[in-house]
mmCIF file with all atom_site columns, N, CA and C in Angstrom:
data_model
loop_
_atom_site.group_PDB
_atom_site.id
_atom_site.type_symbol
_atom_site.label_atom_id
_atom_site.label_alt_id
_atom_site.label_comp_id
_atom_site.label_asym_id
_atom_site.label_entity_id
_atom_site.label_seq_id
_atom_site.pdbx_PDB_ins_code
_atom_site.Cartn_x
_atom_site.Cartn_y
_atom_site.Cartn_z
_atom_site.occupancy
_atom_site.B_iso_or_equiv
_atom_site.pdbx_formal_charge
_atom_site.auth_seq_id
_atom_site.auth_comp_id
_atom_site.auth_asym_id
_atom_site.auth_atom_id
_atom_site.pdbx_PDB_model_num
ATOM 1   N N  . UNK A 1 1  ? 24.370 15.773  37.612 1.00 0.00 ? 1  UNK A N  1
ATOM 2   C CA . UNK A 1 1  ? 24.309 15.845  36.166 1.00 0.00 ? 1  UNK A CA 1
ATOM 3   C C  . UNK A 1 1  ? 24.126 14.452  35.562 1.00 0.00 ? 1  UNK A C  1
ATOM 4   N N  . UNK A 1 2  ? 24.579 13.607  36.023 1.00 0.00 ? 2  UNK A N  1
ATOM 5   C CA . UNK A 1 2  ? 24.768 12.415  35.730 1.00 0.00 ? 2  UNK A CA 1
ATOM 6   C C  . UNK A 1 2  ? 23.341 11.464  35.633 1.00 0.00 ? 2  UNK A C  1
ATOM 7   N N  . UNK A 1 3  ? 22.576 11.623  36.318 1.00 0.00 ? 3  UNK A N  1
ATOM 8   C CA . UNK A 1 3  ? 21.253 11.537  36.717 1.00 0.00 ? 3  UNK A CA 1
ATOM 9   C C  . UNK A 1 3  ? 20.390 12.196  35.426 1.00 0.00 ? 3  UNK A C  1
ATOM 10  N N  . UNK A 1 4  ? 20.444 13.432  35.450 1.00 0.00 ? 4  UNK A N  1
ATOM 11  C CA . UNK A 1 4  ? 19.643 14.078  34.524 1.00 0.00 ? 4  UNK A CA 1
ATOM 12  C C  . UNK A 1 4  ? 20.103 13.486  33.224 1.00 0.00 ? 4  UNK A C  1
ATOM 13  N N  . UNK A 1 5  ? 21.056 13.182  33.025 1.00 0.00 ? 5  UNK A N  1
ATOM 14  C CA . UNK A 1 5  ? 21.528 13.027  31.415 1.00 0.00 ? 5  UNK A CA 1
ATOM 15  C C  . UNK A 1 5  ? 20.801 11.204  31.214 1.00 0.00 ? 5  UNK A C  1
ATOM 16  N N  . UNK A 1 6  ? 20.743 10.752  32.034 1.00 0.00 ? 6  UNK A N  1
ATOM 17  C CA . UNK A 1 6  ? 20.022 9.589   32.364 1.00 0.00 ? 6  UNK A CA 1
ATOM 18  C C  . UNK A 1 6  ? 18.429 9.633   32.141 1.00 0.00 ? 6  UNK A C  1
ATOM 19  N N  . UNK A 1 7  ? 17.893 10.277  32.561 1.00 0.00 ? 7  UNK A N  1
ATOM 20  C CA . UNK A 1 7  ? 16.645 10.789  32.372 1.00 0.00 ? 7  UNK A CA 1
ATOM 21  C C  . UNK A 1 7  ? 16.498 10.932  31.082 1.00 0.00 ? 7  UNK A C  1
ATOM 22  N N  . UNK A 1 8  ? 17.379 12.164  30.301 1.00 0.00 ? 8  UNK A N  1
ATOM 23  C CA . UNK A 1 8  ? 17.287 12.184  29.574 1.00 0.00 ? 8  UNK A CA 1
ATOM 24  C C  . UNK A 1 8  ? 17.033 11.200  27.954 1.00 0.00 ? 8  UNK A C  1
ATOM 25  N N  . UNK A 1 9  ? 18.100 10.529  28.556 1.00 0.00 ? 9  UNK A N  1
ATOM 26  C CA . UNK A 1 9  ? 18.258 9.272   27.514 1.00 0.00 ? 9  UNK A CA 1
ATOM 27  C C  . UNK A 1 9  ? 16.703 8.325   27.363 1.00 0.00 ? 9  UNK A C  1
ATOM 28  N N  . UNK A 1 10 ? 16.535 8.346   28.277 1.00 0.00 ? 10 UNK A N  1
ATOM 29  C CA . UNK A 1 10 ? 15.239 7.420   28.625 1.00 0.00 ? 10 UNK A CA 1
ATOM 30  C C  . UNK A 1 10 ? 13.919 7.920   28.103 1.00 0.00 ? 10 UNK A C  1
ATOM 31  N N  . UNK A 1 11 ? 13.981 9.027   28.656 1.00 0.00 ? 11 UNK A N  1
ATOM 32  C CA . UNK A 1 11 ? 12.763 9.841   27.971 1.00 0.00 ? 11 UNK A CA 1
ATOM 33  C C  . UNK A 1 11 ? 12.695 10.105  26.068 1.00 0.00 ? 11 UNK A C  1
ATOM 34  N N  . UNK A 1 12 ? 14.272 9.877   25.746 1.00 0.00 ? 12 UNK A N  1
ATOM 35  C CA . UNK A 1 12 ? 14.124 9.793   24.227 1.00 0.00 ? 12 UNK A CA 1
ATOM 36  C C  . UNK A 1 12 ? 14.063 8.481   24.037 1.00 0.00 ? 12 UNK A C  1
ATOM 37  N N  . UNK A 1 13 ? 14.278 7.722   24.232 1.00 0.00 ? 13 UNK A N  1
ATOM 38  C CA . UNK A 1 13 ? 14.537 6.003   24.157 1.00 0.00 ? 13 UNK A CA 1
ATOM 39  C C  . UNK A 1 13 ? 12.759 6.125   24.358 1.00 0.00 ? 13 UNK A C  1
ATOM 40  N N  . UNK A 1 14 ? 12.098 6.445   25.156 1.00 0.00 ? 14 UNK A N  1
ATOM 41  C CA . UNK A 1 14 ? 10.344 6.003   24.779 1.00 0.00 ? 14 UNK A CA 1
ATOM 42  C C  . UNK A 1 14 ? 9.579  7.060   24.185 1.00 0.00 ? 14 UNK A C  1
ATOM 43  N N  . UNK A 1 15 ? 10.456 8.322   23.796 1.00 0.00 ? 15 UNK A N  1
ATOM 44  C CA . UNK A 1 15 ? 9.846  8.645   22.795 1.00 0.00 ? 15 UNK A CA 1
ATOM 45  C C  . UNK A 1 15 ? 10.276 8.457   20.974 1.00 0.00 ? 15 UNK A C  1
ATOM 46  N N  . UNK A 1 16 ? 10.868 7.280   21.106 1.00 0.00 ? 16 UNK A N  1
ATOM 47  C CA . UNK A 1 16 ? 11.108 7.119   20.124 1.00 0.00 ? 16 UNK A CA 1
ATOM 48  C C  . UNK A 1 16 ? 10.310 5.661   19.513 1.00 0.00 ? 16 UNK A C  1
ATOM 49  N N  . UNK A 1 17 ? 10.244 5.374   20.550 1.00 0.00 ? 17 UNK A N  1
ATOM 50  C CA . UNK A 1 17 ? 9.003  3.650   20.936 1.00 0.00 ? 17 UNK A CA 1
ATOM 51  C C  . UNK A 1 17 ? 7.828  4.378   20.209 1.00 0.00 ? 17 UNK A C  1
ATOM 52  N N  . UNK A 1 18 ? 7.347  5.548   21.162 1.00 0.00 ? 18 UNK A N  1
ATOM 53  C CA . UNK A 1 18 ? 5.677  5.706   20.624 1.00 0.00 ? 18 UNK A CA 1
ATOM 54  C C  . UNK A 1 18 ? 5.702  6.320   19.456 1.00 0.00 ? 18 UNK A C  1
ATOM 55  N N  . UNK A 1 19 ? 6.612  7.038   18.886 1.00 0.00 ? 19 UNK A N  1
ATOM 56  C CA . UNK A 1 19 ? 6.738  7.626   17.412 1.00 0.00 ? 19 UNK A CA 1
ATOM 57  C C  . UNK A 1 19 ? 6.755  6.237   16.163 1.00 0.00 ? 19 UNK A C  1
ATOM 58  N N  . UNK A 1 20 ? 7.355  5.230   16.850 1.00 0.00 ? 20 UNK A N  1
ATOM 59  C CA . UNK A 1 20 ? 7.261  3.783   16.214 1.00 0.00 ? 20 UNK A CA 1
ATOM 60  C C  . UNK A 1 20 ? 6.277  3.194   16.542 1.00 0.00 ? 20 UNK A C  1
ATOM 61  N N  . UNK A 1 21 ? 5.537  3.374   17.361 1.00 0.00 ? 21 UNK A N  1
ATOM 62  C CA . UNK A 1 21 ? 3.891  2.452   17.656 1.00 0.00 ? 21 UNK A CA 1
ATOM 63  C C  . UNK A 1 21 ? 3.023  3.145   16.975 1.00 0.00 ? 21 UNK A C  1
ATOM 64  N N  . UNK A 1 22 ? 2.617  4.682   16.691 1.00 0.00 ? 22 UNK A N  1
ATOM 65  C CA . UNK A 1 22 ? 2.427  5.603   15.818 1.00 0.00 ? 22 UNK A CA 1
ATOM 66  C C  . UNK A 1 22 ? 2.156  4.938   14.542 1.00 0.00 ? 22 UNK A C  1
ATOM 67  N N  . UNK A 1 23 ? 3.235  4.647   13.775 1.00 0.00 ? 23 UNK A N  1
ATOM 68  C CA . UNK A 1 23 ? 3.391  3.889   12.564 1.00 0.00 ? 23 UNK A CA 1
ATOM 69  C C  . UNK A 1 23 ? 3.070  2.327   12.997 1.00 0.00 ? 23 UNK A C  1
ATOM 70  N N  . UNK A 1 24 ? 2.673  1.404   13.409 1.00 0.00 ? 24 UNK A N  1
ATOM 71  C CA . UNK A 1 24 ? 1.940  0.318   13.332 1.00 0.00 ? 24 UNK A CA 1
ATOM 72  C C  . UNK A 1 24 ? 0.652  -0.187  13.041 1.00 0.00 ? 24 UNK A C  1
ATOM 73  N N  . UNK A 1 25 ? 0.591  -1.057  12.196 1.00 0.00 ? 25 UNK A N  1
ATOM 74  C CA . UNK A 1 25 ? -1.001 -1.694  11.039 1.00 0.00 ? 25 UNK A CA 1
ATOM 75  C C  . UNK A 1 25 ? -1.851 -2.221  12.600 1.00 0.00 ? 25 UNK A C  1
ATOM 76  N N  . UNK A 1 26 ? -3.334 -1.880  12.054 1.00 0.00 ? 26 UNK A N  1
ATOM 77  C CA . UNK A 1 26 ? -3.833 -2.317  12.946 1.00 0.00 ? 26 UNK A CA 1
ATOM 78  C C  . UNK A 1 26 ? -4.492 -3.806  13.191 1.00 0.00 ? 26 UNK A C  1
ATOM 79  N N  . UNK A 1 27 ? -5.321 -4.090  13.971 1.00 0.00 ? 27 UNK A N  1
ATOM 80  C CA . UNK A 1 27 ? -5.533 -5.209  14.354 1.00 0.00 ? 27 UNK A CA 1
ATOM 81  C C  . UNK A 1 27 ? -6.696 -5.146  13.120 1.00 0.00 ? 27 UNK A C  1
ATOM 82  N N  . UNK A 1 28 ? -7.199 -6.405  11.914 1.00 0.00 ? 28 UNK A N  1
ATOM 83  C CA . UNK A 1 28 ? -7.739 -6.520  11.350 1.00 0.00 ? 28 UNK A CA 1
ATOM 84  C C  . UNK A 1 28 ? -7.420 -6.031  10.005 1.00 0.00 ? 28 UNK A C  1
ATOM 85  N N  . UNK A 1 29 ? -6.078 -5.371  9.344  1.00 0.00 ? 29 UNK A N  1
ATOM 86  C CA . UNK A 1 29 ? -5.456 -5.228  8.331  1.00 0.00 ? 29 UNK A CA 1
ATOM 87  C C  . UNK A 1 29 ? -4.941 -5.969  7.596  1.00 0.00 ? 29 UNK A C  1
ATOM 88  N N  . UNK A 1 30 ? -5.267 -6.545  6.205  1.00 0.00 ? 30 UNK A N  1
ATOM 89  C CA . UNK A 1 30 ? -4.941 -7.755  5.499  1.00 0.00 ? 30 UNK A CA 1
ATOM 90  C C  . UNK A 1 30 ? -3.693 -7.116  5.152  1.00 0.00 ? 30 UNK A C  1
ATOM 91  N N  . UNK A 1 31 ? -2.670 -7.975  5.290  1.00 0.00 ? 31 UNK A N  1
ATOM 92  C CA . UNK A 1 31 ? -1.322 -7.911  4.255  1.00 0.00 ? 31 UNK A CA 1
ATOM 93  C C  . UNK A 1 31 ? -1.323 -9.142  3.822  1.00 0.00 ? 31 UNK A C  1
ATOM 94  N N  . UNK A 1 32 ? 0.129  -8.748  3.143  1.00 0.00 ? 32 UNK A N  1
ATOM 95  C CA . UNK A 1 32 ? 0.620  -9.934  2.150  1.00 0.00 ? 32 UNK A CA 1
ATOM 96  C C  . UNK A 1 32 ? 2.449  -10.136 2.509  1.00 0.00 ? 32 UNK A C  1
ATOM 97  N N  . UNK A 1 33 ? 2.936  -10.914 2.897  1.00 0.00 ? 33 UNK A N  1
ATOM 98  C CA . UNK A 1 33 ? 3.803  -11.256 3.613  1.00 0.00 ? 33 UNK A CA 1
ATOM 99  C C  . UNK A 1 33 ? 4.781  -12.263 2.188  1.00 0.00 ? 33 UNK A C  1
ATOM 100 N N  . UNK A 1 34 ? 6.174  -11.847 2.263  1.00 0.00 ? 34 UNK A N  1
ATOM 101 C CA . UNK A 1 34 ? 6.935  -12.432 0.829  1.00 0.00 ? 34 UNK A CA 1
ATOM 102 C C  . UNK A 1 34 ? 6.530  -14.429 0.340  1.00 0.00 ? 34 UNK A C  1
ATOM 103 N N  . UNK A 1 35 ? 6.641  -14.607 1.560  1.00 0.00 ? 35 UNK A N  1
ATOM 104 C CA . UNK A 1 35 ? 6.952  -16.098 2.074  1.00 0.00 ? 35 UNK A CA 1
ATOM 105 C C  . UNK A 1 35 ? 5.551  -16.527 2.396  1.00 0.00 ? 35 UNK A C  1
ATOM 106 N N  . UNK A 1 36 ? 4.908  -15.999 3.490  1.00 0.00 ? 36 UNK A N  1
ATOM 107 C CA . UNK A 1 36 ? 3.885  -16.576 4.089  1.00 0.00 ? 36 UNK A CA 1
ATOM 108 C C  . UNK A 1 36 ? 2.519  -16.555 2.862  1.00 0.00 ? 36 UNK A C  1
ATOM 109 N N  . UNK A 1 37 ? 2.902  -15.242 2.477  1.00 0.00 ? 37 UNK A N  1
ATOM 110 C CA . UNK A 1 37 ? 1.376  -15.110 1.580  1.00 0.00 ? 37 UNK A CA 1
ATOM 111 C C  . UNK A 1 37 ? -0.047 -13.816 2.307  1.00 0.00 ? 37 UNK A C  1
ATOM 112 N N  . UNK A 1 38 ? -0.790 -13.844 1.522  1.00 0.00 ? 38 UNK A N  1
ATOM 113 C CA . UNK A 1 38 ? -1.775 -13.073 2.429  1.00 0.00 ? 38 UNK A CA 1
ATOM 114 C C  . UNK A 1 38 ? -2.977 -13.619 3.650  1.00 0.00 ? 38 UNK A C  1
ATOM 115 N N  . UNK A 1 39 ? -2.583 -12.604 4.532  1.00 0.00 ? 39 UNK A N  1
ATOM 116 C CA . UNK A 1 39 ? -3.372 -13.164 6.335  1.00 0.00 ? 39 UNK A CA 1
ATOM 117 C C  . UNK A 1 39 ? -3.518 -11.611 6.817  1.00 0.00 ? 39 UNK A C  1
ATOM 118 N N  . UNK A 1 40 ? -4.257 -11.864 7.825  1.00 0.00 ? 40 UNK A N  1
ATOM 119 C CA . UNK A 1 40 ? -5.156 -10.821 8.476  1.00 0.00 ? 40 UNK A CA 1
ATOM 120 C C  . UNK A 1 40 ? -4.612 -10.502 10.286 1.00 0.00 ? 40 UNK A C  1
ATOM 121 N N  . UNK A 1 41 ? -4.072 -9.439  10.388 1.00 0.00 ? 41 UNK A N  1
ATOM 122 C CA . UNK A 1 41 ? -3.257 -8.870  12.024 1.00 0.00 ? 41 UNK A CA 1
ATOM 123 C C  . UNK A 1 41 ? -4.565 -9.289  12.757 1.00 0.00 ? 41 UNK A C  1
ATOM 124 N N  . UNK A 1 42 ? -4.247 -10.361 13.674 1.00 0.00 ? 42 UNK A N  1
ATOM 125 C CA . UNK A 1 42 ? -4.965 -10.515 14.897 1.00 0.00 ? 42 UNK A CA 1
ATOM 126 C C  . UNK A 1 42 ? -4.938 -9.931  16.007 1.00 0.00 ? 42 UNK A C  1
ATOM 127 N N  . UNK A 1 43 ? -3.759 -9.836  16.233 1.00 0.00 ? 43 UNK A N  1
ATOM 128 C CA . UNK A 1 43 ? -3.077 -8.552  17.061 1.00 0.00 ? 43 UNK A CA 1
ATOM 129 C C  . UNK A 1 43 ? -2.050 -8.590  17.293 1.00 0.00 ? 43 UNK A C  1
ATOM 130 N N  . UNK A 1 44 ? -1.565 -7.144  17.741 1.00 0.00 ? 44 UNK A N  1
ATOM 131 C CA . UNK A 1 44 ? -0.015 -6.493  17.946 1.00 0.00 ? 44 UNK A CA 1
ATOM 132 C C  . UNK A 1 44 ? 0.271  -6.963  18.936 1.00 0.00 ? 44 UNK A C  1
ATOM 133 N N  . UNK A 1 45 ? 1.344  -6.991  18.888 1.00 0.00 ? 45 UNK A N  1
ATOM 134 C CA . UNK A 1 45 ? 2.454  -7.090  21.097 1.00 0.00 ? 45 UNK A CA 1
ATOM 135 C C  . UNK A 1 45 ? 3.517  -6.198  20.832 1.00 0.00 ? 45 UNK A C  1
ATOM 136 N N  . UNK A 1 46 ? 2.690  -4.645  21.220 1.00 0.00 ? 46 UNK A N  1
ATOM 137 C CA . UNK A 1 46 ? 3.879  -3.609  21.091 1.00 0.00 ? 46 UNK A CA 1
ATOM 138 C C  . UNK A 1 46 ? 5.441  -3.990  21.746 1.00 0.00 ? 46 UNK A C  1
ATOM 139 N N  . UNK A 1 47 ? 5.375  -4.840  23.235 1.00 0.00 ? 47 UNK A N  1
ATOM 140 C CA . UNK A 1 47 ? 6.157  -4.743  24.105 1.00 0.00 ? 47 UNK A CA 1
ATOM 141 C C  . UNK A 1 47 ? 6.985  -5.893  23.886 1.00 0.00 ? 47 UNK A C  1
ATOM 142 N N  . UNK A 1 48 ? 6.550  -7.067  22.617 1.00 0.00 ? 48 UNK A N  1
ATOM 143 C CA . UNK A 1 48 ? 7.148  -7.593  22.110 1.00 0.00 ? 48 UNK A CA 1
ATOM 144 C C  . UNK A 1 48 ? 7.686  -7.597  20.803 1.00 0.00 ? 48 UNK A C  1
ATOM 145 N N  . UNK A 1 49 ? 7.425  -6.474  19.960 1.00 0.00 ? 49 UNK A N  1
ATOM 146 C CA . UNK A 1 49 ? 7.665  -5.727  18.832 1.00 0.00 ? 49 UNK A CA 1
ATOM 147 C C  . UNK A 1 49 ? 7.053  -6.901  17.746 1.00 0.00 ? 49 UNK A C  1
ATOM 148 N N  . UNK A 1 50 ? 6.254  -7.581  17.971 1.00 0.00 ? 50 UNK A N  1
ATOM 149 C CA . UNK A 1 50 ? 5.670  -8.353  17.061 1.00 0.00 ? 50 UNK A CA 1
ATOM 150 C C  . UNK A 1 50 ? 3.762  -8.107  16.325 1.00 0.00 ? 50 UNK A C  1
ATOM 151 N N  . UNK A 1 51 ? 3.543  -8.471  15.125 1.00 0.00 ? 51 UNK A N  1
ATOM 152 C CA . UNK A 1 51 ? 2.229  -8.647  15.632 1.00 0.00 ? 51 UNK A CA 1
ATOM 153 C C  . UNK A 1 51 ? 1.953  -9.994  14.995 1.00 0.00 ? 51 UNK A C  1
ATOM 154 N N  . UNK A 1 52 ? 0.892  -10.656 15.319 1.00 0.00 ? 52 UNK A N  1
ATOM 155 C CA . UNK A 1 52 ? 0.361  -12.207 15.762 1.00 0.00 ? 52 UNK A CA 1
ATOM 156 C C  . UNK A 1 52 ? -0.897 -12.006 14.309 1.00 0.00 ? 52 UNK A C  1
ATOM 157 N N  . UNK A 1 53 ? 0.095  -12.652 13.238 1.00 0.00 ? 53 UNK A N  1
ATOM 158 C CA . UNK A 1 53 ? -0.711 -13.016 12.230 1.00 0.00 ? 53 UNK A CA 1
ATOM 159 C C  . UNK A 1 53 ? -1.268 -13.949 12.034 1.00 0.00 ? 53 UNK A C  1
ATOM 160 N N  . UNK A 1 54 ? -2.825 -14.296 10.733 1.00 0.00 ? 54 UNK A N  1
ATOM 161 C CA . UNK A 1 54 ? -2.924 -15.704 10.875 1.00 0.00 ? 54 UNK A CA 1
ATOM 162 C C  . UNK A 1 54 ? -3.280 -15.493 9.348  1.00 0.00 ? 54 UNK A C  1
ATOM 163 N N  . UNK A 1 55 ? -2.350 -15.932 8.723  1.00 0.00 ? 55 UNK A N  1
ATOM 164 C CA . UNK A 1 55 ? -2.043 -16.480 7.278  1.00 0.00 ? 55 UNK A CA 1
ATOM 165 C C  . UNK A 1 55 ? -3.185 -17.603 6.552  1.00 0.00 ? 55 UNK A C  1
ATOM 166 N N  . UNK A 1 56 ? -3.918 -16.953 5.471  1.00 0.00 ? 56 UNK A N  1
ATOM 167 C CA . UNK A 1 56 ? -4.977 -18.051 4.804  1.00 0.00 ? 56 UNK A CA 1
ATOM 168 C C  . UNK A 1 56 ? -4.264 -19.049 4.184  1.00 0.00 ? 56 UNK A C  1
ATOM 169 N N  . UNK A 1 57 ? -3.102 -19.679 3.967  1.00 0.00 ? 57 UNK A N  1
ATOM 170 C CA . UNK A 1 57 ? -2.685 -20.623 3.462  1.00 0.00 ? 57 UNK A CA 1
ATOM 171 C C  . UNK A 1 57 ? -2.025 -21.621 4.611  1.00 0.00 ? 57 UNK A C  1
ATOM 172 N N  . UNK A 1 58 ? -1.871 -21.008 6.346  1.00 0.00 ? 58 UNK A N  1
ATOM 173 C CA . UNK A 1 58 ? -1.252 -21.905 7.183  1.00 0.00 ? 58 UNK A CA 1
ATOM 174 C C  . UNK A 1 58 ? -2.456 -22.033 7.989  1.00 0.00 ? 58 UNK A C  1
ATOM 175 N N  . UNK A 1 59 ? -1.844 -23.242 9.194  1.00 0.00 ? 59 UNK A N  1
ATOM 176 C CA . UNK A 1 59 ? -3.377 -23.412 10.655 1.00 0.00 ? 59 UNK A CA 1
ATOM 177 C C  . UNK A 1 59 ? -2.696 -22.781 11.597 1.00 0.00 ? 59 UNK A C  1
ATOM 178 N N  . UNK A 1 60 ? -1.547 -22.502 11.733 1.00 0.00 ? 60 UNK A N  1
ATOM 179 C CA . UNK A 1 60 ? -1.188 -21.415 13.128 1.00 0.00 ? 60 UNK A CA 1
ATOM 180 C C  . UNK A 1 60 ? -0.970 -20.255 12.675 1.00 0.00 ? 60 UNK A C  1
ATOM 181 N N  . UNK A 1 61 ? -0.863 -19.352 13.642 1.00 0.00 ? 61 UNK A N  1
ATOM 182 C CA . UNK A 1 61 ? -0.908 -18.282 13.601 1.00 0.00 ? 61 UNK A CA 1
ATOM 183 C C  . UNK A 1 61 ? 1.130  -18.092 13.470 1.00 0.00 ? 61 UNK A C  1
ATOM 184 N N  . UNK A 1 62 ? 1.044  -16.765 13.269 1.00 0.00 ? 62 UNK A N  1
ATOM 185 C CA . UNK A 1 62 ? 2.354  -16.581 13.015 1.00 0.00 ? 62 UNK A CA 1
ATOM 186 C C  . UNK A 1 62 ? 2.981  -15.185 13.578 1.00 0.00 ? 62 UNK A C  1
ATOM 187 N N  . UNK A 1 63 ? 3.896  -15.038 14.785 1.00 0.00 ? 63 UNK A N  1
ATOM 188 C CA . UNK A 1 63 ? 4.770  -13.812 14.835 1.00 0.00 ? 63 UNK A CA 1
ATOM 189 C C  . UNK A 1 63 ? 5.421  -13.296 13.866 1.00 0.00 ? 63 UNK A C  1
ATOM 190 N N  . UNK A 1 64 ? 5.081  -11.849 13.766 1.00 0.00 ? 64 UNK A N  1
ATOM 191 C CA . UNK A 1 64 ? 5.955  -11.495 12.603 1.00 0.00 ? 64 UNK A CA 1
ATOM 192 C C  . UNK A 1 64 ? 6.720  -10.210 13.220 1.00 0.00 ? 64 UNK A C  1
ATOM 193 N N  . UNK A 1 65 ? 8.002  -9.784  13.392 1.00 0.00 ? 65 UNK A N  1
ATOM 194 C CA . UNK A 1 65 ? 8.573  -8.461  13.823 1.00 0.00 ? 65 UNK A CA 1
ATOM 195 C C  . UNK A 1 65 ? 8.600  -7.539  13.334 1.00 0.00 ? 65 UNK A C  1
ATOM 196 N N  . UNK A 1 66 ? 7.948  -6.482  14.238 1.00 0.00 ? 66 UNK A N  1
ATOM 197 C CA . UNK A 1 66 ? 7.981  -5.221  13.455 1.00 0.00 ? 66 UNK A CA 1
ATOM 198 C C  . UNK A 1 66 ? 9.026  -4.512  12.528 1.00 0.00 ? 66 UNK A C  1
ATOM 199 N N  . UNK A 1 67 ? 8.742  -3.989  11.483 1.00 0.00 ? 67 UNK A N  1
ATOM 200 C CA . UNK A 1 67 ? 10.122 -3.828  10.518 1.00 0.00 ? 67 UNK A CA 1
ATOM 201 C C  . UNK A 1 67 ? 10.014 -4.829  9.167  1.00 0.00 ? 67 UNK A C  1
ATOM 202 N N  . UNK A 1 68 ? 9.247  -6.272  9.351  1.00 0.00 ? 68 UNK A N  1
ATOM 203 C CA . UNK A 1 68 ? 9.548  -7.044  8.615  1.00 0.00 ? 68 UNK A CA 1
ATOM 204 C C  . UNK A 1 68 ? 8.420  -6.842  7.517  1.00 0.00 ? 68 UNK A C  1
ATOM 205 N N  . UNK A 1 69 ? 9.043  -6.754  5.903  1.00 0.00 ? 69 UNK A N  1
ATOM 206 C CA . UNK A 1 69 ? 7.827  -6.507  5.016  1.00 0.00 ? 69 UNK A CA 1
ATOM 207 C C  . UNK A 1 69 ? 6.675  -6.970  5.156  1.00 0.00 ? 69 UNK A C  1
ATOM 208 N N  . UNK A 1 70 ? 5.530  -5.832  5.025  1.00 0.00 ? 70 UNK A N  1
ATOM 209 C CA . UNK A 1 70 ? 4.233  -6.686  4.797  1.00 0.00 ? 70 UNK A CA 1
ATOM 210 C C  . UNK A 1 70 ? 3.931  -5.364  3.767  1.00 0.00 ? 70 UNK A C  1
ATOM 211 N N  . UNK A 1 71 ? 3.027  -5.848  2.944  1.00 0.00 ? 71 UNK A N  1
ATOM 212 C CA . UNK A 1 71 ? 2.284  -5.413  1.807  1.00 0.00 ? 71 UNK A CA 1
ATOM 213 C C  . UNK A 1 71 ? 1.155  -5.239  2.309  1.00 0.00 ? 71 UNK A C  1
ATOM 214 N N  . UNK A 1 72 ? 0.238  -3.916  1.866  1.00 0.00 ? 72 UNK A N  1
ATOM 215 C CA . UNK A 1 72 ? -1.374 -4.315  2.296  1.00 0.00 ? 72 UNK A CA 1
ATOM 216 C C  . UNK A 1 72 ? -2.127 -4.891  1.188  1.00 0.00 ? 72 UNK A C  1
ATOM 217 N N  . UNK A 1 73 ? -2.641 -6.065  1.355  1.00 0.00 ? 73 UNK A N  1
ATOM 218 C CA . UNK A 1 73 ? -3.552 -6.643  0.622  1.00 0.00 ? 73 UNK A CA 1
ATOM 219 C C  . UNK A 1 73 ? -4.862 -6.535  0.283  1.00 0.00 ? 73 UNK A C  1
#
């Protein structure tokens, strides 16, 4: 039993990942970020819950964590 209830857990633990990757902006979506300002998703890192922005007012690019406001611009 102990095993299965293990399984169990796991199998909701990544279906709860892809129900949240589901809801993620894609690569080439302008937002607008409180602080940073408006920049364009270069790309996601599902497995790092980030995606890799690059902001028209900075020269690097910028991690931002999923969850954290963005506006679409």
């Amino acid at each position: 039993k102990g095993l299965a209830d293990a399984a169990k857990k796991l199998i909701g633990a990544n279906e709860n990942k892809l129900e949240a990757q589901a809801d993620l902006l894609a690569v080439g979506t302008r937002v607008r970020h409180a602080y940073f300002g408006a920049g364009q998703i270069i790309d996601v890192k599902p497995s790092a819950s980030v995606y890799i922005i690059k902001f028209d007012k900075l020269p690097a690019t910028r991690q931002i964590v999923f969850g954290t406001k963005l506006d679409l611009a």
